[in-house]
CSV table of C-alpha atoms in Angstrom, one decimal:
chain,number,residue,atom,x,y,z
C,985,UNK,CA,186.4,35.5,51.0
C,986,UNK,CA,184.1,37.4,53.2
C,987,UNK,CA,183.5,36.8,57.1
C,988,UNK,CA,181.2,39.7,57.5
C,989,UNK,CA,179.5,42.3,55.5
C,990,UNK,CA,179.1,46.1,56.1
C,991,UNK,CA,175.4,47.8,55.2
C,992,UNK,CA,176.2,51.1,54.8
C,993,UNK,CA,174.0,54.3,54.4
C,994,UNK,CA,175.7,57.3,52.7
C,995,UNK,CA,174.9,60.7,53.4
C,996,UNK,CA,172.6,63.3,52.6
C,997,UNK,CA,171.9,63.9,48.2
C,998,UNK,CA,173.9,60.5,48.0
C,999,UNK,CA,170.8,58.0,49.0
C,1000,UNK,CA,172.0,55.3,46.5
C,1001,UNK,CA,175.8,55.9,47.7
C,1002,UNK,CA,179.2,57.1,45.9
C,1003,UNK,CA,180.0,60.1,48.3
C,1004,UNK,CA,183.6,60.7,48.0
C,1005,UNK,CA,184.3,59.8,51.6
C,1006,UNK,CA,182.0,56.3,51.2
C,1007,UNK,CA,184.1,55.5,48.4
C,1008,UNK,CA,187.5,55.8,49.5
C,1009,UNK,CA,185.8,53.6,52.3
C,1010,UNK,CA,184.9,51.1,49.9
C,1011,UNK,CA,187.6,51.0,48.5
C,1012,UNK,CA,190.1,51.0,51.4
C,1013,UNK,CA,188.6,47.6,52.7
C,1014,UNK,CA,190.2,44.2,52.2
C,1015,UNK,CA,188.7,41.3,50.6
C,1016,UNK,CA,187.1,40.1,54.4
C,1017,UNK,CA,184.6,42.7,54.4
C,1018,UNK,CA,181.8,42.6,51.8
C,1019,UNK,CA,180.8,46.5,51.1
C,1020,UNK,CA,177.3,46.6,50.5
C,1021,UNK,CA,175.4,50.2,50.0
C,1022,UNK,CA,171.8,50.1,51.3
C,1023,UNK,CA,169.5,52.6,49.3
C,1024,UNK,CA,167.6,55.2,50.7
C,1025,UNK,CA,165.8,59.1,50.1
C,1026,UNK,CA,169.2,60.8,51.7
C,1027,UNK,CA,167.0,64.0,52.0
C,1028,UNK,CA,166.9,67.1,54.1
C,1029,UNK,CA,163.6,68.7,53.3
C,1030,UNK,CA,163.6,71.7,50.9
C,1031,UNK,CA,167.6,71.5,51.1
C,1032,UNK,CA,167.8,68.7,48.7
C,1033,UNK,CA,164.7,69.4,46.6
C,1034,UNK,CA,161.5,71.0,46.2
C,1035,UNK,CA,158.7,68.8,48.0
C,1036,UNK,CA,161.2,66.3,49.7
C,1037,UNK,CA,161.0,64.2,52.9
C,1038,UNK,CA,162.8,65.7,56.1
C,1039,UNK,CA,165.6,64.4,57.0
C,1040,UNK,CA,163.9,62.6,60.1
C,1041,UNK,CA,161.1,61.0,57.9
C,1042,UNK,CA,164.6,60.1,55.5
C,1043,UNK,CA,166.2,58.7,58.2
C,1044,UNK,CA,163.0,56.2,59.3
C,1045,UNK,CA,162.8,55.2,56.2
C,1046,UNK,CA,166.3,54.3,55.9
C,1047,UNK,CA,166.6,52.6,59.2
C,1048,UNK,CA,163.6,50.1,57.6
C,1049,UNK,CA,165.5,49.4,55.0
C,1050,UNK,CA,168.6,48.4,56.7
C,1051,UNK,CA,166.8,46.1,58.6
C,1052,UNK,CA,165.7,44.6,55.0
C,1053,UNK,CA,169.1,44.3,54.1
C,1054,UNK,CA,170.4,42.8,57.5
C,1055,UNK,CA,167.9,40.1,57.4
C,1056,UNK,CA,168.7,39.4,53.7
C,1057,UNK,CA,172.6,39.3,54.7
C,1058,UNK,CA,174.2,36.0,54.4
C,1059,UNK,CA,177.1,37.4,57.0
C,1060,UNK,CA,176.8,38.6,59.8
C,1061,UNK,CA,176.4,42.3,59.9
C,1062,UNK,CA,178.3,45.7,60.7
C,1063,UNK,CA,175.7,48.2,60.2
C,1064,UNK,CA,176.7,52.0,59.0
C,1065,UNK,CA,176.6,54.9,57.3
C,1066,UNK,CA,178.0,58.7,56.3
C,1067,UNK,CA,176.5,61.4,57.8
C,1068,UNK,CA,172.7,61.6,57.3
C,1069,UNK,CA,173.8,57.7,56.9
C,1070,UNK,CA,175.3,57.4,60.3
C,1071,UNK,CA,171.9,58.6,61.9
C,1072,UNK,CA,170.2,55.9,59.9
C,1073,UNK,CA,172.7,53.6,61.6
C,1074,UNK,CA,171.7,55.2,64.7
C,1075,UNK,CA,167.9,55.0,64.4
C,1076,UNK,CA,168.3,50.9,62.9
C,1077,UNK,CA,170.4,50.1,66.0
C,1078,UNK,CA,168.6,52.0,68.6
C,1079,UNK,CA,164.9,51.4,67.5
C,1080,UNK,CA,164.8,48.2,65.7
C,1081,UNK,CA,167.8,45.9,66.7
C,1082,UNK,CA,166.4,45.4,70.5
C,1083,UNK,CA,163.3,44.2,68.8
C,1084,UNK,CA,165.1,41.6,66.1
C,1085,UNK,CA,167.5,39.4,67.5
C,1086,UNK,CA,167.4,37.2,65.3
C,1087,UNK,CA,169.4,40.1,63.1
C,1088,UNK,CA,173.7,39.1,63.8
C,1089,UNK,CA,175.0,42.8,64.1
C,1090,UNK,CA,178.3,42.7,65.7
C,1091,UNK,CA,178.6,46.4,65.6
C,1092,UNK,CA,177.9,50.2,64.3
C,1093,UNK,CA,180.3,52.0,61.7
C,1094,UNK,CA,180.3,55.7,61.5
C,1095,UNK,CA,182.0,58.8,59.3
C,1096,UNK,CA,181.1,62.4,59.6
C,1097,UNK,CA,179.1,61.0,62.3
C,1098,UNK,CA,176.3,64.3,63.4
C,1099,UNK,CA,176.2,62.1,66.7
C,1100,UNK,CA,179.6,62.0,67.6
C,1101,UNK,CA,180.3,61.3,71.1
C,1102,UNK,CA,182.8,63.9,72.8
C,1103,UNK,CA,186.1,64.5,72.5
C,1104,UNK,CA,189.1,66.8,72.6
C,1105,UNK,CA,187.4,68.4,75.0
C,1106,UNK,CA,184.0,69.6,74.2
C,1107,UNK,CA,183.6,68.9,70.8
C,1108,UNK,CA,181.5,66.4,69.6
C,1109,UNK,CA,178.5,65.4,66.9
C,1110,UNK,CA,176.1,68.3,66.1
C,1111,UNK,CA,173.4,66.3,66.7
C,1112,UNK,CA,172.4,64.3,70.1
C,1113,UNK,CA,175.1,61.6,71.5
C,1114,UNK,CA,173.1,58.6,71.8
C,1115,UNK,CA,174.1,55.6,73.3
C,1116,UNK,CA,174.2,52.0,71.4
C,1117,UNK,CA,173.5,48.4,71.7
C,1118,UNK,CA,176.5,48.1,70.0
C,1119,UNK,CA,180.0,49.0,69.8
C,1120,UNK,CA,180.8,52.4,67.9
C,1121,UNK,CA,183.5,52.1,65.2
C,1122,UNK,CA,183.8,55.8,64.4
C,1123,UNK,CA,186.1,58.6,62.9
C,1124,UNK,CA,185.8,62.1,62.4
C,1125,UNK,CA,187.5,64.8,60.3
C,1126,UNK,CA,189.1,67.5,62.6
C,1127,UNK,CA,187.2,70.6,62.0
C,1128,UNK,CA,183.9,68.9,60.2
C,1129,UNK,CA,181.0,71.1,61.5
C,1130,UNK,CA,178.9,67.9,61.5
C,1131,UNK,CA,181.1,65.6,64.2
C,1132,UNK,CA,183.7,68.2,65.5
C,1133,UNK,CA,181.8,71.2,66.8
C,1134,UNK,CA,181.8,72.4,70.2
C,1135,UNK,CA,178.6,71.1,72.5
C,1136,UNK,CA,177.4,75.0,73.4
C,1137,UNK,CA,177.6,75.9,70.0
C,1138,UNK,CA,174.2,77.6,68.8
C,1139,UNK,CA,174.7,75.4,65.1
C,1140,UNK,CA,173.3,72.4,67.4
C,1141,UNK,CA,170.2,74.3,68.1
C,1142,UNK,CA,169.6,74.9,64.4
C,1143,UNK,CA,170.3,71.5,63.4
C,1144,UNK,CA,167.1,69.9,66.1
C,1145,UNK,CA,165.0,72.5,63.9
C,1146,UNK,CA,166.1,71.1,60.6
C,1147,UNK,CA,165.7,68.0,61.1
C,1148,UNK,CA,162.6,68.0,60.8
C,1149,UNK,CA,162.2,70.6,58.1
C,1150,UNK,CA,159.8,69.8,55.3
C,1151,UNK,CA,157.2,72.1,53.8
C,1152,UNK,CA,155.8,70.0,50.9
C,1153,UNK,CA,152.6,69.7,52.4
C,1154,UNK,CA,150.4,70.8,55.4
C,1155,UNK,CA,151.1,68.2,57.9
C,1156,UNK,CA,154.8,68.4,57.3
C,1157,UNK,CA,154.5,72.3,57.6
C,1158,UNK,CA,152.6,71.9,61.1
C,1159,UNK,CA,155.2,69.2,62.1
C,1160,UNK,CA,157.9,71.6,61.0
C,1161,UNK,CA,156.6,74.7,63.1
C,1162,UNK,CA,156.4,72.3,65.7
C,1163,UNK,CA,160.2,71.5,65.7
C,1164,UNK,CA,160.5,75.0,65.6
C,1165,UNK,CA,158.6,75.7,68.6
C,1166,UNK,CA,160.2,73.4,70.6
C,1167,UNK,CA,163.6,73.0,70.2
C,1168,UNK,CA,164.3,77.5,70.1
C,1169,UNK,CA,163.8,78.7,73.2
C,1170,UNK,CA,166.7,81.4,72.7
C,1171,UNK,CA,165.9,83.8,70.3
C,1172,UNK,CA,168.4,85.6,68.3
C,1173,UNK,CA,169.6,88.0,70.6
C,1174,UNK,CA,170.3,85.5,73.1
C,1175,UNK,CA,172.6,83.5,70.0
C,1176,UNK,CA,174.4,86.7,69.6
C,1177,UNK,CA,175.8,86.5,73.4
C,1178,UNK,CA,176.6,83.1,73.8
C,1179,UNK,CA,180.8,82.5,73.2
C,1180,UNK,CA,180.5,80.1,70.6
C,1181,UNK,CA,178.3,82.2,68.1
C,1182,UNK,CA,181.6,83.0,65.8
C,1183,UNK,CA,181.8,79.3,66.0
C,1184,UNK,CA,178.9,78.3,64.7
C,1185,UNK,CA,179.0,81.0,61.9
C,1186,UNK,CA,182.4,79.3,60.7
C,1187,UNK,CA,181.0,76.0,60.9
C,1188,UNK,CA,177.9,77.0,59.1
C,1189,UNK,CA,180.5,77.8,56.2
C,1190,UNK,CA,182.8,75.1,56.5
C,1191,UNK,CA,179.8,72.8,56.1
C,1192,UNK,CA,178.8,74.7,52.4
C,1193,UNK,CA,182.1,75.7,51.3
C,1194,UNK,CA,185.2,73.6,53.3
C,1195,UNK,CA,185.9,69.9,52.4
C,1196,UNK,CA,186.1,69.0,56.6
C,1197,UNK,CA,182.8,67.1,55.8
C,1198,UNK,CA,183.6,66.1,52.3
C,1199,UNK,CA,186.7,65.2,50.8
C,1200,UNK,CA,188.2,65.4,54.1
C,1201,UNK,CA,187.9,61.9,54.7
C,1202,UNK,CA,189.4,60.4,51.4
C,1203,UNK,CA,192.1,62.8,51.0
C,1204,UNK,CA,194.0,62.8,55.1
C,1205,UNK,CA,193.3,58.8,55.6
C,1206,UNK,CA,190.3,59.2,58.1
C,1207,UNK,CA,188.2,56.5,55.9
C,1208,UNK,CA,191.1,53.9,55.8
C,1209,UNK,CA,191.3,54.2,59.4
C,1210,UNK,CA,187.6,53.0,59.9
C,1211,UNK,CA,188.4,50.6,57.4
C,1212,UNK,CA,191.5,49.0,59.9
C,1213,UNK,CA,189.1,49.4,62.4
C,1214,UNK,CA,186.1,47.4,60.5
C,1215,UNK,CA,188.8,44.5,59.6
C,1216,UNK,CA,189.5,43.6,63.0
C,1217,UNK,CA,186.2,43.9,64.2
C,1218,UNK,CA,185.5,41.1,61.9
């Protein structure tokens, strides 16, 4: 019987849910947690598909819809998601929670989280680390360029670009160019001297070719460890 349900948000090409890593989530979760996937674009601009969304118009429109799917909940809530899914997470909890308390949210799920806080050291989410309303259930794959790259690494520069890159249309183009304008301010050159260039090179390809993002997380246990630590949040 169920004492609280988890909305979850999987990542990027996987709107609609079934990642590998989301599933071995799924199904690594005992009977108290109802797993519940909330819908949404899970797209990255011309990455996923001529004319799509970027991932930051992807992202507001999946935090909308968790809030949908909170109020709808007949438990009270653990909100959370898979990479591009985590953000979602993120933006739900950060923007919209404050503004809804009726919504019972007891606290925020992550894997492959992009805004991983810091650890070992200096590694961390490629993305900003946010704070939360809520406490952070979250795990990450050793070596996953998205949630275990080193803060200086140039990658986190790209990634403030691409979030926002979407070029299937003219306002989206400005918007884009925008990004682009304001998030560079080193231009190649300077990449090419900063230490953790190599760095970001390798995590560039572990993000198209290695599994540390992927099947990482089903195949060395990291989603049934954020399914212990789900349970006894419950």
């Amino acid at each position: 019987m169920p004492v609280i349900e988890l909305l979850w948000c999987d990542g990027t090409w996987a709107g609609r849910g079934g990642s590998p890593a989301s599933e071995a989530l799924r199904r690594s979760l005992n009977p108290s947690v109802k797993f519940t996937y909330v819908s949404y674009p899970g797209m990255f601009g011309p990455a996923t598909g001529a004319h799509h969304m970027s991932a930051a118009e992807s992202i507001e429109a999946g935090a909308r819809t968790m809030a949908a799917a909170v109020h709808a909940s007949r438990y009270p809530a653990i909100v959370g998601g898979y990479s591009q899914g985590a953000m979602v997470a993120y933006k739900f909890a950060r923007e919209i929670l404050p503004k809804r308390p009726e919504l019972d949210v007891r606290a925020v799920a992550a894997m492959g989280n992009p805004h991983e806080p810091l650890h070992r050291g200096a590694r961390g989410g490629i993305a900003d680390r946010l704070t939360l309303p809520r406490k952070l259930l979250s795990v990450w794959a050793p070596g996953d360029p998205i949630a275990d790259i080193h803060k200086d690494a140039p990658l986190r520069s790209a990634w403030d670009v691409a979030e926002f890159m979407s070029v299937r249309d003219q306002a989206s183009a400005l918007r884009w160019l925008d990004s682009i304008a304001d998030a560079v301010t080193d231009g190649p050159s300077e990449w090419w001297r900063r230490p953790d260039f190599i760095a970001s090179l390798i995590a560039a390809r572990d993000y198209v070719w290695g599994t540390q993002h992927t099947t990482d997380y089903a195949r060395h246990g990291h989603a049934t460890r954020l399914a212990r630590m789900i349970e006894r949040a419950a």
